[in-house]
Coordinates of C-alpha atoms and ligand atoms in Angstrom, one line a residue:
M28 CA 11.6 33.4 99.9
A29 CA 11.1 32.2 103.4
S30 CA 12.2 28.3 104.4
K31 CA 9.3 27.7 106.2
Q32 CA 7.8 24.9 104.1
N33 CA 5.7 22.5 105.7
A34 CA 2.4 21.1 105.5
D35 CA 1.3 22.3 109.3
A36 CA 2.7 25.5 108.7
P37 CA 2.1 26.7 105.1
L38 CA 4.2 29.1 104.0
A39 CA 2.3 32.7 104.7
L40 CA 1.6 35.2 101.7
D41 CA 3.6 37.8 103.5
E42 CA 6.6 35.5 103.9
I43 CA 7.1 35.4 100.1
V44 CA 9.9 37.9 99.3
P45 CA 10.0 38.8 95.6
T46 CA 12.9 38.6 94.0
K47 CA 14.1 41.0 91.1
D48 CA 16.7 39.1 89.0
I49 CA 18.1 40.4 85.6
Y50 CA 19.0 37.3 83.5
C51 CA 19.5 36.7 79.6
R52 CA 18.2 34.0 77.5
W53 CA 17.7 33.4 73.7
A54 CA 14.4 35.4 72.3
T55 CA 11.5 33.7 71.5
R56 CA 8.8 34.4 68.7
A57 CA 6.6 35.9 71.9
D58 CA 9.0 38.9 72.6
I59 CA 9.2 40.3 68.9
P60 CA 6.4 43.0 70.0
A61 CA 8.9 44.0 73.2
I62 CA 11.6 44.1 71.0
A63 CA 10.4 45.8 68.4
K64 CA 8.9 48.5 71.0
I65 CA 12.4 49.0 72.4
L66 CA 14.0 49.1 69.0
M67 CA 11.4 51.8 68.1
T68 CA 11.4 53.9 71.4
N69 CA 15.5 53.8 70.8
F70 CA 15.0 54.7 66.7
L71 CA 13.0 57.6 67.6
T72 CA 15.8 59.6 69.2
F73 CA 18.6 58.1 66.6
E74 CA 20.8 60.5 64.6
F75 CA 21.0 57.6 61.9
H76 CA 16.9 57.7 60.9
D77 CA 17.0 61.5 60.8
H78 CA 18.2 60.6 57.5
F79 CA 15.6 58.4 56.1
C80 CA 12.8 58.8 58.3
P81 CA 12.4 62.2 59.7
R82 CA 8.8 62.6 60.6
R83 CA 9.0 59.3 62.6
T84 CA 7.9 61.1 66.1
E85 CA 4.8 62.6 64.5
R86 CA 4.0 59.1 62.5
Q87 CA 5.1 56.9 65.1
E88 CA 2.3 54.0 64.0
E89 CA 3.6 54.1 60.5
F90 CA 7.2 54.0 61.4
Y91 CA 6.4 50.9 63.9
L92 CA 4.8 49.2 61.2
F93 CA 8.1 49.2 59.4
V94 CA 10.3 48.6 62.7
L95 CA 8.1 45.4 63.3
A96 CA 8.7 43.9 60.1
R97 CA 12.3 44.4 60.4
V98 CA 12.3 42.9 63.5
R99 CA 10.6 39.8 62.4
M100 CA 13.0 39.3 59.2
F101 CA 16.0 39.5 61.4
F102 CA 14.5 36.9 63.7
V103 CA 13.6 34.1 61.4
R104 CA 17.1 34.8 59.4
P105 CA 19.0 31.6 60.0
S106 CA 22.7 33.3 60.8
I107 CA 21.1 35.8 63.3
R108 CA 20.1 34.7 67.5
M109 CA 18.3 37.7 69.1
M110 CA 19.4 37.6 72.9
V111 CA 17.1 39.3 75.7
A112 CA 17.7 40.7 78.9
E113 CA 14.6 39.8 81.0
K114 CA 13.6 41.2 84.8
L115 CA 11.6 38.7 86.4
D116 CA 9.6 39.3 90.2
V117 CA 8.3 36.5 91.7
G118 CA 5.7 37.9 94.0
V119 CA 2.6 37.2 96.0
T120 CA 0.9 38.2 93.0
G121 CA 2.5 36.0 90.4
Q122 CA 5.2 36.4 87.8
K123 CA 5.5 39.2 85.8
A124 CA 8.6 39.5 83.2
E125 CA 9.8 42.2 81.3
I126 CA 12.1 42.2 78.2
L127 CA 14.3 45.5 79.6
G128 CA 17.0 45.1 76.5
F129 CA 18.3 42.9 73.6
A130 CA 20.7 42.3 71.3
A131 CA 20.8 40.8 67.7
W132 CA 24.0 38.7 66.9
D133 CA 24.4 38.0 63.4
A134 CA 27.2 35.1 62.8
Q135 CA 28.6 36.0 59.2
G136 CA 30.9 34.1 56.8
N137 CA 30.8 30.6 55.5
E138 CA 33.9 29.8 57.9
N139 CA 32.2 30.8 60.8
P140 CA 31.4 27.9 63.0
I141 CA 28.8 29.8 64.7
N142 CA 26.6 30.5 61.3
A143 CA 27.4 26.9 60.6
E144 CA 25.6 25.7 63.9
W145 CA 22.7 28.6 63.6
T146 CA 22.2 27.9 60.0
R147 CA 22.0 23.9 60.9
E148 CA 19.3 24.5 63.4
S149 CA 17.2 26.8 61.2
Q150 CA 16.6 24.0 58.2
G151 CA 13.5 22.5 57.4
W152 CA 10.6 23.7 55.3
L153 CA 8.5 25.6 57.9
N154 CA 11.9 27.6 59.2
T155 CA 12.5 28.4 55.0
T156 CA 8.9 29.5 54.4
E157 CA 8.7 31.6 57.4
Q158 CA 12.0 33.1 56.4
K159 CA 10.3 33.8 52.9
L160 CA 6.9 35.2 54.3
A161 CA 9.2 37.5 56.4
D162 CA 11.0 39.1 53.6
A163 CA 8.3 39.0 51.7
E164 CA 6.4 41.3 54.4
V165 CA 9.3 43.8 54.2
L166 CA 8.8 44.1 50.4
Y167 CA 5.1 44.4 50.9
H168 CA 5.7 47.3 53.6
Q169 CA 8.4 49.0 51.1
H170 CA 6.4 49.0 48.3
T171 CA 2.7 49.5 49.2
R172 CA 2.0 50.8 52.7
N173 CA 5.2 52.8 53.6
T174 CA 5.0 56.2 53.4
V175 CA 7.3 57.6 55.7
F176 CA 10.5 55.9 55.6
D177 CA 13.1 56.4 52.6
Y178 CA 14.4 52.8 51.8
A179 CA 16.6 53.8 48.7
L180 CA 18.5 56.4 50.8
F181 CA 18.7 53.7 53.5
N182 CA 20.4 51.0 51.2
Q183 CA 22.9 53.4 50.4
A184 CA 23.9 54.3 53.7
R185 CA 24.1 50.6 54.7
Q186 CA 26.3 50.1 51.5
R187 CA 28.9 52.8 52.7
L188 CA 28.7 51.3 56.0
H189 CA 29.5 48.0 54.7
D190 CA 32.3 49.2 52.6
A191 CA 34.0 50.1 55.4
Y192 CA 35.1 46.5 56.1
E193 CA 33.4 44.3 53.5
H194 CA 36.7 44.7 51.5
D195 CA 38.8 43.5 54.2
T196 CA 39.3 39.7 54.0
S197 CA 40.2 39.5 57.8
F198 CA 36.1 40.5 58.4
D199 CA 35.3 37.7 55.9
N200 CA 34.2 35.8 58.9
N201 CA 32.3 37.5 61.9
L202 CA 30.1 38.5 64.9
H203 CA 28.2 41.5 63.6
L204 CA 26.2 43.2 66.4
Q205 CA 23.0 44.0 64.3
F206 CA 21.3 45.6 67.7
L207 CA 22.0 46.4 71.3
M208 CA 19.3 48.5 72.9
V209 CA 18.1 48.7 76.4
K210 CA 14.9 50.4 77.3
P211 CA 15.8 53.9 78.2
E212 CA 14.7 53.9 81.9
W213 CA 17.2 51.2 82.2
Q214 CA 20.1 52.6 80.5
K215 CA 23.5 53.1 82.2
G216 CA 24.2 51.4 85.6
H217 CA 22.0 48.1 85.6
G218 CA 24.7 46.3 83.4
I219 CA 22.1 45.2 81.3
G220 CA 24.1 46.5 77.9
H221 CA 27.1 45.0 79.0
R222 CA 25.8 41.2 79.4
L223 CA 24.2 41.4 76.2
L224 CA 27.3 42.7 74.6
Q225 CA 29.8 40.6 77.0
W226 CA 28.0 37.1 75.4
G227 CA 29.2 38.1 72.2
L228 CA 32.8 39.5 72.9
D229 CA 33.3 36.3 74.8
V230 CA 32.1 34.0 72.2
A231 CA 34.4 36.3 69.9
D232 CA 37.4 35.3 71.9
K233 CA 36.7 31.6 72.1
V234 CA 36.3 31.2 68.0
K235 CA 38.6 33.6 67.5
L236 CA 36.4 36.1 65.3
P237 CA 36.4 39.5 65.2
V238 CA 33.1 41.7 66.1
V239 CA 32.1 44.5 64.0
I240 CA 29.5 47.1 65.1
E241 CA 28.0 50.0 63.4
S242 CA 27.7 52.2 66.0
S243 CA 25.4 55.1 67.2
L244 CA 27.1 58.0 68.6
A245 CA 25.3 57.3 72.5
G246 CA 27.0 54.0 72.2
Y247 CA 30.6 54.6 70.7
N248 CA 32.0 55.5 74.3
F249 CA 30.5 52.3 75.7
Y250 CA 32.1 50.1 73.0
L251 CA 35.4 51.7 73.3
R252 CA 35.2 51.0 77.2
H253 CA 34.4 47.4 76.2
G254 CA 37.9 46.9 74.3
C255 CA 36.6 47.6 70.8
R256 CA 38.5 49.9 68.7
L257 CA 37.2 52.5 65.9
L258 CA 37.6 51.0 62.3
K259 CA 36.6 54.2 60.6
M260 CA 34.2 57.1 60.3
I261 CA 31.3 57.1 57.9
R262 CA 30.1 60.2 56.8
I263 CA 26.3 60.3 57.1
D264 CA 24.8 63.0 55.1
F265 CA 21.8 62.4 53.2
V266 CA 20.2 65.5 55.4
P267 CA 23.0 68.0 54.9
E268 CA 21.9 69.8 58.4
K269 CA 21.9 66.5 60.2
A270 CA 25.3 65.5 58.6
Y271 CA 27.4 63.5 61.2
D272 CA 30.4 60.6 61.2
M273 CA 29.0 57.4 62.3
P274 CA 31.7 55.0 63.9
V275 CA 32.2 51.5 62.8
V276 CA 33.8 49.7 65.6
V277 CA 35.4 46.5 65.6
Y278 CA 36.5 44.0 68.7
D279 CA 40.0 41.8 67.7
P280 CA 39.5 38.4 69.6
R281 CA 42.3 38.1 72.2
Ligands
COA319 C1 24.5 52.0 74.8 C2 23.7 50.8 75.9 C3 23.5 49.3 75.1 C4 24.4 50.4 77.0 O1 24.2 49.6 77.6 P1 23.6 50.1 79.1 O2 22.9 48.7 79.5 O3 23.2 51.5 79.3 O4 25.0 49.8 79.8 P2 25.5 49.3 80.9 O5 24.7 49.7 82.4 O6 25.9 47.9 80.9 O7 26.8 49.8 81.2 C5 27.9 49.3 81.5 C6 29.3 50.3 81.7 O8 29.7 51.3 80.5 C7 29.1 52.4 80.7 N1 28.6 53.0 79.8 C8 27.1 52.7 79.5 N2 26.7 53.7 78.1 C9 27.8 54.3 78.0 C10 28.1 55.3 77.0 N3 27.2 55.7 76.2 N4 29.6 55.9 76.8 C11 30.2 55.6 78.0 N5 30.3 54.6 79.1 C12 28.8 54.0 79.0 C13 27.7 52.6 82.4 O9 28.2 53.3 83.1 C14 28.9 51.2 82.7 O10 30.1 51.4 83.2 P3 30.7 50.9 84.9 O11 30.9 49.6 84.7 O12 31.8 51.4 85.4 O13 29.4 51.2 86.0 C15 22.4 51.4 76.1 O14 23.0 52.9 76.9 C16 21.5 51.9 74.9 O15 20.7 51.0 74.6 N6 21.5 53.3 74.3 C17 20.5 53.5 73.1 C18 20.8 52.7 72.1 C19 22.0 52.6 71.5 O16 22.8 53.5 71.0 N7 22.5 51.2 71.2 C20 23.8 51.2 70.7 C21 23.5 50.7 69.3 S1 24.9 50.7 68.4

């Protein structure tokens, strides 16, 4: 902004220079629709969802209900915090903030200090009630409204992925990156994914806990570039012609 600010010479509108800053902050409930939209856009092209929701492109409204219910459920889980990357334009017409990407960090394990802190913050009857309602919404969707998503196969796939690390005690306490998604038009080059991921890697170094990520094929090299290593490839082959190996990657704290 221009520095000329006194009562005699008020700031002329054309002297205000818009800023275009991207910053990260914790998500609020008001961000849930924007987060769900980013998730949905990315899920439409995800190889993983070809196995459980092959018709999601032509039935996007129904698929969105699934995505929205899951975002709500994750949002209120005591061990999870969502972080958004936001662009704030401050210009002559006021402020317009846009969410460009988000991450969902899940602090898992009973001896995880982050989990202890976040769970403590999520106590109280209102939070507990909200968590129950969000879980109920997912069940309600699954059993009454859903005709596009195969929850049974999805749960089998999740079990296969969890089997890759759940029996290894060195992962009993970890930071699990549940989601990391950037709006397609803002991917690669703006550093948004980098900033959202680096937050968790820095915390992992500080508390000496590993980070676990069930990676998309698109994200795999991105994670390797950030110091992660491949733990295991998990075969996802519920639709044989779409079979592929899904990487589970980990980051070992320094
Ligand atoms: C993968 C993803 C999160 C990366 O975030 P991003 O904002 O696009 O990446 P950034 O701009 O922060 O990239 C940081 C660096 O990694 C590189 N990079 C980004 N995506 C990459 C990829 N898929 N493979 C290799 N390098 C990649 C960038 O070129 C950049 O390199 P530089 O530092 O040399 O300039 C993002 O592209 C995305 O949302 N993809 C689709 C959804 C997805 O697959 N998410 C992962 C789910 S597990």
